[in-house]
XYZ file of C-alpha atoms in Angstrom:
529
model
C 60.069 79.233 -55.558
C 62.485 76.360 -55.060
C 61.367 73.118 -56.742
C 62.411 69.568 -55.880
C 61.288 66.227 -57.318
C 60.578 62.942 -55.600
C 59.021 59.532 -56.228
C 57.845 59.124 -52.624
C 56.068 61.179 -49.977
C 58.646 63.281 -48.123
C 58.575 63.894 -44.411
C 57.428 67.172 -42.930
C 54.409 69.422 -43.179
C 53.074 70.469 -46.568
C 49.983 71.818 -48.184
C 49.218 68.944 -50.539
C 47.700 69.599 -53.972
C 46.859 66.958 -56.584
C 46.099 67.624 -60.253
C 43.909 64.849 -61.638
C 42.130 64.181 -64.915
C 38.415 63.415 -65.064
C 37.526 59.764 -64.521
C 35.182 57.529 -62.545
C 38.145 57.053 -60.196
C 40.378 60.137 -60.643
C 43.019 58.719 -58.303
C 43.546 55.539 -60.328
C 46.361 57.091 -62.399
C 47.944 59.039 -59.534
C 51.465 58.222 -58.309
C 51.406 54.981 -56.354
C 52.807 56.547 -53.180
C 49.752 58.818 -52.789
C 47.114 56.863 -54.712
C 45.364 55.433 -51.665
C 45.267 58.799 -49.884
C 43.922 60.536 -52.989
C 41.276 57.859 -53.521
C 40.031 58.470 -49.987
C 40.023 62.236 -50.564
C 38.088 61.858 -53.829
C 35.478 59.645 -52.164
C 35.092 62.010 -49.223
C 34.617 65.094 -51.406
C 32.809 63.588 -54.400
C 35.616 64.907 -56.635
C 35.473 63.682 -60.260
C 38.277 65.702 -61.894
C 36.135 67.911 -64.109
C 37.870 70.879 -65.742
C 38.449 73.664 -63.160
C 36.802 71.608 -60.410
C 38.434 72.232 -57.037
C 37.669 70.326 -53.848
C 39.233 69.990 -50.426
C 39.162 66.877 -48.286
C 40.710 65.791 -45.006
C 40.741 62.097 -44.186
C 42.679 59.898 -41.805
C 45.280 59.615 -44.572
C 45.809 63.384 -44.671
C 44.389 66.524 -46.233
C 44.427 67.320 -49.957
C 43.352 70.057 -52.311
C 42.099 68.370 -55.492
C 42.269 70.241 -58.810
C 40.419 68.923 -61.865
C 41.994 68.938 -65.323
C 39.035 67.613 -67.308
C 39.214 64.826 -69.856
C 42.851 64.417 -70.802
C 45.366 64.969 -71.907
C 45.366 68.462 -70.408
C 46.969 71.228 -72.451
C 49.835 73.313 -71.146
C 47.594 76.414 -70.717
C 45.113 74.323 -68.707
C 47.850 72.958 -66.465
C 49.518 76.352 -66.095
C 46.217 77.948 -65.105
C 45.474 75.209 -62.584
C 48.972 75.316 -61.113
C 49.193 79.070 -60.700
C 45.714 79.317 -59.222
C 46.507 76.580 -56.723
C 49.762 78.240 -55.674
C 48.056 81.611 -55.344
C 45.270 80.141 -53.215
C 47.821 78.314 -51.092
C 49.477 81.633 -50.294
C 46.367 82.719 -48.414
C 47.115 80.007 -45.837
C 50.821 80.884 -45.496
C 52.288 77.396 -46.047
C 56.063 77.154 -46.228
C 56.037 74.191 -48.576
C 53.776 72.616 -51.164
C 53.482 68.984 -52.164
C 52.347 68.736 -55.798
C 51.172 65.481 -57.371
C 50.289 64.899 -61.038
C 48.716 61.812 -62.578
C 49.909 59.783 -65.567
C 48.079 62.077 -67.977
C 51.149 64.299 -67.773
C 54.073 63.167 -69.941
C 57.774 64.029 -69.626
C 57.672 67.047 -71.949
C 54.761 68.611 -70.102
C 56.352 67.755 -66.754
C 59.457 69.727 -67.722
C 57.254 72.707 -68.539
C 55.362 72.353 -65.259
C 58.559 72.323 -63.216
C 59.539 75.611 -64.806
C 56.036 76.987 -64.265
C 56.023 75.856 -60.625
C 59.313 77.642 -60.032
C 57.806 80.947 -61.160
C 54.214 80.385 -60.005
C 54.724 82.580 -56.949
C 55.691 85.660 -59.017
C 54.092 88.914 -57.859
C 54.771 92.526 -58.820
C 53.741 94.721 -55.899
C 56.453 97.364 -55.789
C 53.902 100.134 -56.269
C 51.257 98.878 -53.835
C 50.996 100.588 -50.462
C 49.446 97.432 -49.043
C 50.665 94.184 -50.575
C 48.296 91.265 -50.852
C 47.635 89.305 -47.688
C 49.497 86.041 -47.340
C 52.980 85.043 -48.403
C 53.564 82.683 -51.327
C 55.179 79.318 -50.550
C 58.955 79.252 -50.589
C 59.383 75.734 -51.991
C 57.517 72.928 -53.710
C 58.133 69.192 -53.874
C 56.780 67.522 -57.000
C 55.844 63.840 -56.906
C 56.618 62.541 -60.377
C 54.001 60.485 -62.211
C 55.046 56.880 -62.771
C 55.150 57.688 -66.508
C 57.990 60.201 -65.977
C 61.509 59.248 -64.897
C 63.818 61.374 -62.796
C 66.304 61.638 -65.671
C 63.560 63.128 -67.860
C 63.319 66.231 -65.684
C 66.577 66.542 -63.749
C 67.978 69.227 -66.033
C 64.821 71.304 -65.704
C 65.010 71.130 -61.917
C 68.732 71.930 -61.880
C 68.398 74.954 -64.170
C 65.110 76.301 -62.796
C 66.711 78.782 -60.349
C 68.874 80.389 -63.056
C 65.960 80.508 -65.465
C 63.498 81.997 -62.978
C 65.896 84.639 -61.695
C 66.471 85.913 -65.232
C 62.784 85.674 -66.085
C 61.713 87.645 -63.006
C 64.160 90.372 -63.961
C 62.543 90.693 -67.399
C 58.996 90.654 -66.019
C 59.814 93.233 -63.372
C 61.205 95.590 -66.011
C 58.148 95.096 -68.190
C 55.753 95.824 -65.339
C 57.633 98.958 -64.245
C 55.852 102.145 -65.405
C 57.616 104.271 -67.978
C 58.089 107.234 -65.627
C 60.564 105.017 -63.763
C 61.985 103.162 -66.772
C 63.391 105.256 -69.581
C 66.241 104.155 -71.840
C 68.895 105.152 -69.312
C 67.049 103.422 -66.462
C 66.862 100.200 -68.455
C 70.593 100.437 -69.121
C 71.325 100.889 -65.400
C 69.153 97.904 -64.453
C 70.870 95.800 -67.111
C 74.249 96.937 -65.788
C 73.396 95.828 -62.253
C 72.223 92.424 -63.483
C 75.239 92.020 -65.782
C 77.680 92.689 -62.950
C 75.825 90.206 -60.756
C 76.223 87.359 -63.253
C 79.582 88.427 -64.687
C 78.604 89.418 -68.228
C 80.424 92.336 -69.932
C 78.025 95.140 -70.855
C 78.708 98.093 -73.099
C 76.430 101.136 -73.377
C 76.540 103.420 -76.408
C 75.302 106.958 -75.708
C 73.780 109.361 -78.227
C 77.174 110.568 -79.467
C 78.360 107.011 -80.083
C 75.067 106.115 -81.736
C 75.561 109.059 -84.090
C 79.089 107.885 -84.820
C 77.698 104.451 -85.750
C 75.295 106.119 -88.191
C 72.190 104.640 -86.558
C 69.667 106.976 -88.166
C 66.711 104.863 -87.081
C 67.551 104.854 -83.364
C 68.298 108.581 -83.412
C 65.068 109.466 -85.207
C 62.821 107.410 -82.934
C 64.397 108.874 -79.798
C 64.487 112.457 -81.063
C 61.142 113.498 -79.565
C 61.975 112.573 -75.976
C 63.936 114.473 -73.356
C 65.456 111.109 -72.387
C 68.088 110.255 -75.028
C 68.373 106.836 -76.667
C 71.043 104.341 -75.707
C 72.285 101.127 -77.301
C 73.126 98.113 -75.123
C 75.577 95.335 -75.971
C 75.982 92.274 -73.743
C 78.268 89.356 -74.543
C 78.373 85.879 -72.987
C 81.326 83.760 -74.037
C 81.560 80.067 -73.112
C 83.812 79.223 -70.166
C 87.527 78.975 -70.818
C 88.567 75.526 -71.856
C 85.237 74.728 -73.487
C 84.714 74.862 -77.222
C 82.109 77.360 -78.374
C 79.462 75.683 -80.487
C 78.615 78.818 -82.385
C 77.599 82.459 -82.072
C 74.081 83.815 -81.916
C 73.095 87.464 -81.756
C 69.795 88.201 -80.040
C 68.262 91.572 -80.907
C 65.441 92.986 -78.790
C 63.223 95.967 -79.436
C 63.558 98.401 -76.537
C 60.958 101.161 -76.822
C 60.459 102.074 -73.176
C 57.261 103.919 -74.065
C 55.534 104.191 -77.416
C 53.035 107.004 -77.854
C 53.216 106.560 -81.626
C 55.149 109.814 -81.966
C 53.636 112.413 -84.301
C 51.381 109.619 -85.642
C 49.998 109.405 -82.143
C 48.064 106.366 -80.947
C 44.482 106.484 -79.642
C 44.308 107.160 -75.903
C 42.605 103.851 -75.094
C 45.122 101.362 -73.670
C 48.087 103.600 -74.487
C 49.390 102.833 -71.001
C 50.037 99.296 -72.213
C 52.839 100.704 -74.356
C 55.181 100.566 -71.372
C 55.581 96.921 -72.460
C 57.073 97.892 -75.823
C 60.535 97.104 -74.414
C 59.804 93.440 -73.687
C 61.892 92.302 -76.657
C 64.941 93.959 -75.113
C 64.140 92.547 -71.663
C 63.706 89.069 -73.156
C 67.020 88.933 -74.993
C 68.964 90.207 -71.994
C 67.191 87.710 -69.733
C 68.333 85.009 -72.176
C 71.879 86.388 -72.023
C 71.948 86.307 -68.220
C 70.447 82.804 -68.090
C 72.969 81.545 -70.651
C 75.761 82.820 -68.418
C 74.223 81.312 -65.280
C 74.002 77.838 -66.825
C 77.339 78.156 -68.689
C 75.770 77.533 -72.070
C 78.556 76.555 -74.510
C 77.357 79.052 -77.119
C 78.475 82.633 -77.547
C 75.387 84.763 -76.947
C 75.400 88.463 -77.816
C 72.389 90.575 -76.820
C 71.706 93.896 -78.526
C 69.020 96.347 -77.405
C 68.328 99.689 -79.103
C 66.535 101.672 -76.368
C 64.475 104.776 -77.055
C 61.260 106.526 -76.079
C 58.872 107.394 -78.928
C 57.176 110.695 -78.038
C 55.780 113.662 -80.009
C 57.483 117.033 -79.609
C 58.978 119.864 -81.619
C 62.103 117.775 -82.157
C 60.331 114.510 -83.001
C 60.685 112.598 -86.252
C 57.922 113.524 -88.737
C 55.989 111.548 -91.351
C 57.726 112.199 -94.659
C 61.205 112.423 -93.140
C 63.874 110.368 -94.885
C 66.412 108.577 -92.704
C 69.771 107.103 -93.573
C 70.232 103.854 -91.683
C 73.425 102.288 -90.404
C 73.851 100.062 -93.480
C 73.490 103.077 -95.794
C 69.947 102.420 -97.001
C 67.392 105.221 -96.865
C 63.915 104.947 -95.379
C 60.945 107.245 -95.840
C 59.001 107.520 -92.589
C 55.425 106.887 -93.630
C 54.171 106.463 -90.068
C 56.101 107.337 -86.899
C 54.176 104.619 -85.040
C 56.069 102.050 -87.099
C 59.146 102.885 -85.051
C 60.147 99.429 -83.852
C 61.473 98.334 -87.204
C 63.584 101.479 -87.434
C 65.545 100.772 -84.242
C 65.737 97.046 -84.976
C 67.084 97.746 -88.468
C 70.139 99.529 -87.078
C 70.672 96.793 -84.494
C 70.457 94.027 -87.100
C 73.060 95.838 -89.175
C 75.297 96.266 -86.111
C 75.139 92.503 -85.490
C 77.583 91.968 -88.354
C 80.395 93.018 -85.984
C 80.090 89.670 -84.179
C 80.138 87.437 -87.282
C 77.132 85.459 -86.036
C 75.949 82.082 -87.233
C 72.372 83.050 -86.388
C 70.478 86.242 -85.580
C 67.121 86.114 -83.794
C 65.228 89.325 -83.137
C 62.376 89.584 -80.632
C 59.913 92.450 -80.752
C 56.443 93.586 -79.763
C 56.274 94.840 -83.311
C 52.795 94.825 -84.818
C 49.189 94.935 -83.693
C 48.483 92.904 -86.817
C 50.023 89.782 -85.267
C 47.534 90.023 -82.419
C 44.685 90.175 -84.924
C 46.067 87.127 -86.749
C 47.185 84.909 -83.878
C 45.638 86.314 -80.707
C 47.327 85.545 -77.389
C 48.042 81.874 -78.111
C 51.391 82.075 -79.899
C 53.972 84.405 -81.393
C 54.570 84.991 -85.088
C 57.724 83.513 -86.643
C 59.207 84.777 -89.877
C 62.392 83.472 -91.473
C 63.407 82.453 -95.007
C 65.331 79.464 -93.607
C 63.379 76.226 -93.172
C 65.900 74.543 -90.874
C 65.951 77.544 -88.566
C 62.158 77.704 -88.592
C 61.897 74.062 -87.696
C 64.326 74.360 -84.773
C 62.460 77.352 -83.384
C 59.020 75.776 -83.778
C 60.214 72.575 -82.095
C 61.720 74.591 -79.241
C 58.380 76.334 -78.856
C 56.526 73.034 -78.639
C 59.043 71.700 -76.117
C 58.678 74.720 -73.846
C 55.000 75.533 -74.326
C 55.876 78.911 -75.898
C 54.456 78.228 -79.302
C 55.245 79.843 -82.662
C 53.342 80.026 -85.942
C 55.278 80.632 -89.130
C 54.296 83.318 -91.628
C 55.931 83.847 -95.052
C 58.516 86.470 -95.971
C 58.334 86.118 -99.733
C 59.878 88.711 -102.037
C 56.393 89.408 -103.408
C 55.695 91.571 -100.340
C 58.672 93.837 -101.054
C 56.605 95.904 -103.475
C 54.462 97.075 -100.549
C 57.432 99.086 -99.265
C 58.107 100.997 -102.452
C 58.890 104.688 -101.937
C 59.044 107.431 -104.546
C 61.779 109.247 -102.632
C 63.849 106.677 -100.722
C 64.960 103.060 -100.934
C 61.824 102.014 -99.043
C 59.044 103.161 -96.706
C 58.726 101.990 -93.145
C 55.158 100.736 -93.646
C 53.369 98.792 -96.335
C 49.720 99.463 -95.604
C 47.318 97.613 -93.326
C 47.258 94.362 -95.292
C 49.898 91.826 -94.212
C 51.265 94.306 -91.678
C 53.178 91.698 -89.700
C 54.772 90.223 -92.805
C 55.610 93.631 -94.259
C 57.435 94.412 -91.022
C 59.588 91.290 -91.305
C 60.293 91.960 -94.970
C 61.495 95.427 -93.993
C 63.797 94.031 -91.307
C 65.325 91.526 -93.698
C 66.798 94.416 -95.677
C 69.193 95.006 -92.768
C 70.288 91.455 -91.965
C 74.008 90.935 -92.754
C 74.354 88.952 -96.009
C 74.621 85.189 -95.657
C 73.550 85.076 -91.993
C 70.623 82.912 -90.889
C 67.934 85.124 -89.350
C 64.547 84.791 -87.710
C 62.093 87.405 -86.505
C 59.712 86.740 -83.595
C 56.751 89.110 -83.293
C 55.622 88.701 -79.678
C 53.136 91.577 -79.516
C 50.282 89.218 -78.614
C 52.110 87.205 -75.948
C 54.707 89.443 -74.274
C 52.113 91.000 -71.995
C 48.431 90.596 -71.202
C 45.819 93.092 -70.078
C 44.064 90.408 -68.027
C 44.691 86.821 -66.937
C 44.807 84.412 -69.855
C 45.906 80.796 -70.348
C 47.380 80.665 -66.858
C 49.391 83.863 -67.237
C 48.635 86.720 -64.866
C 47.994 90.201 -66.243
C 51.203 92.024 -67.099
C 54.534 90.916 -68.522
C 54.676 87.172 -69.227
C 58.365 86.638 -69.979
C 57.384 84.758 -73.145
C 60.393 83.795 -75.225
C 63.052 83.221 -72.569
C 62.422 79.482 -72.214
C 61.875 79.160 -75.977
C 65.157 80.806 -76.956
C 67.222 78.955 -74.361
C 65.840 75.651 -75.628
C 66.511 76.722 -79.214
C 70.115 77.621 -78.396
C 70.636 74.267 -76.746
C 69.193 72.210 -79.607
C 70.282 74.255 -82.625
C 73.929 74.287 -81.530
C 74.008 70.773 -80.094
C 76.434 68.058 -81.215
C 75.057 66.421 -84.340
C 75.264 62.660 -84.879
C 78.478 61.750 -86.651
C 80.141 65.103 -85.894
C 82.889 65.576 -83.379
C 83.295 69.331 -83.392
C 80.263 70.062 -81.255
C 78.801 72.405 -83.832
C 76.101 72.303 -86.453
C 76.878 73.727 -89.843
C 76.014 77.441 -89.535
C 74.364 79.267 -92.375
C 73.160 76.142 -94.157
C 69.461 75.669 -94.673
C 66.911 75.444 -97.435
C 65.244 78.801 -98.131
C 61.527 79.173 -97.633
C 59.495 77.561 -100.374
C 56.232 78.715 -101.881
C 54.323 76.689 -99.303
C 55.680 78.869 -96.503
C 56.141 75.758 -94.355
C 59.458 74.213 -93.373
C 60.335 70.988 -95.174
C 62.442 68.153 -93.851
C 66.005 69.221 -93.089
C 68.320 69.625 -96.047
C 71.736 71.157 -96.511
C 70.942 73.182 -99.617
C 70.512 76.936 -99.852
C 72.224 79.728 -97.963
C 69.440 81.784 -96.354
C 69.982 84.869 -98.555
C 68.552 88.225 -97.534
C 65.170 89.551 -98.529
C 63.443 92.776 -97.541
C 60.730 94.032 -95.268
C 58.249 96.238 -93.394
C 56.436 96.323 -90.012
C 53.331 97.977 -88.610
C 51.536 98.434 -85.321
C 47.979 99.068 -86.537
């Protein structure tokens, strides 16, 4: 949906929706240009602005739908839920345009998030429905800015919303597509179409080339399926004439369906495992968006794509694999497959000499137990990197919570027969997974792992997200790329110092920024139990 901003009431016909906090006079903090009309609508309907209260009123000053936000300030999930519900309800009346008004309880940061949310609020996935839902979603929305928010505060969000939403919809559509129509090769074809559309070079490694690279993890995970694994490489370079501010490699887990392999999962909710490729969809959506907005950072996206199925050719518990970097891994559980494909991809990232590597994966059920659906897990030994990612999450409403990756956890991965096992037991499963992955990060490179298993998709509506793929992480990573590689005060080269950052301390929490330490490698393990 196209989004515009204004400080006055535009001409034309709209369905008008106001989002107001609870008060004796809910309209008192509304934008001045609609305050009188909203006051009349509140009086006519008895609207008080209570949380989830919805009222409609038509007066001589016009008709309004009034949505209550409760006692402020409203949280991003509350606002997202209210916004998406209002847009969905508006679709039943087939309006072409919406007029959205927010009161002064919404600050500039939240307004930027809401503009992005408004642009994607009309998203629907109905490709497999014989009869789509009645009513068409609105095609555009005009947002009346609160007096507390200036046009300059949100102009960039409005300008970049189309590029962001187009990439995000692509990722969500892939996630919602059933696995019978989206195997590794299908994902690669869809990525190829999107890459050609935006002008990003894309390379696809087939099984033979994967073997040549020595990617034992990718080969083992894909060995049980009739659909062979592939390895995707996309590369956005800044426009000619502009100075690149650094190189980041984004690595996304791309298991197009995860049955657990020989260590098969319980039948309940196994269909949800079509979403196990959302890490790969997320990083390629970031790549395409970076190209669309001409981000002055080199962005490389890597996606190891495979289908984890049981068969006579499948990888077995007890097998020992040799990974791309030469280390050996005993397969303790074939359902801990994500870390095996990511390990090879992290090792492959060394070819691009990155300043930073960020991997995104629906990796462990343990992160859902720990953090629920409210945020993703963040693991990195680098405090500066952690801080930049957490701040980007707060700015975009895609929040992160940091967990430790101390060397103490490495003992959980001890194997009698190989360099390590691919699981470390049920305790600290999410952390063990990250410790495993760290074994494959190129030496001296700053690295962060995002476990998005609790937020990449939802079985039912939650916090304003519809059921299905959420696209979590695209806005977060784009904001991180912009801020982490921005021009620092006192520097003229347009680049932060890569690879510098204080390692994680015993507190597990990032300290104030320093320039000490080098983000040395540790080790790891990951589990989906």
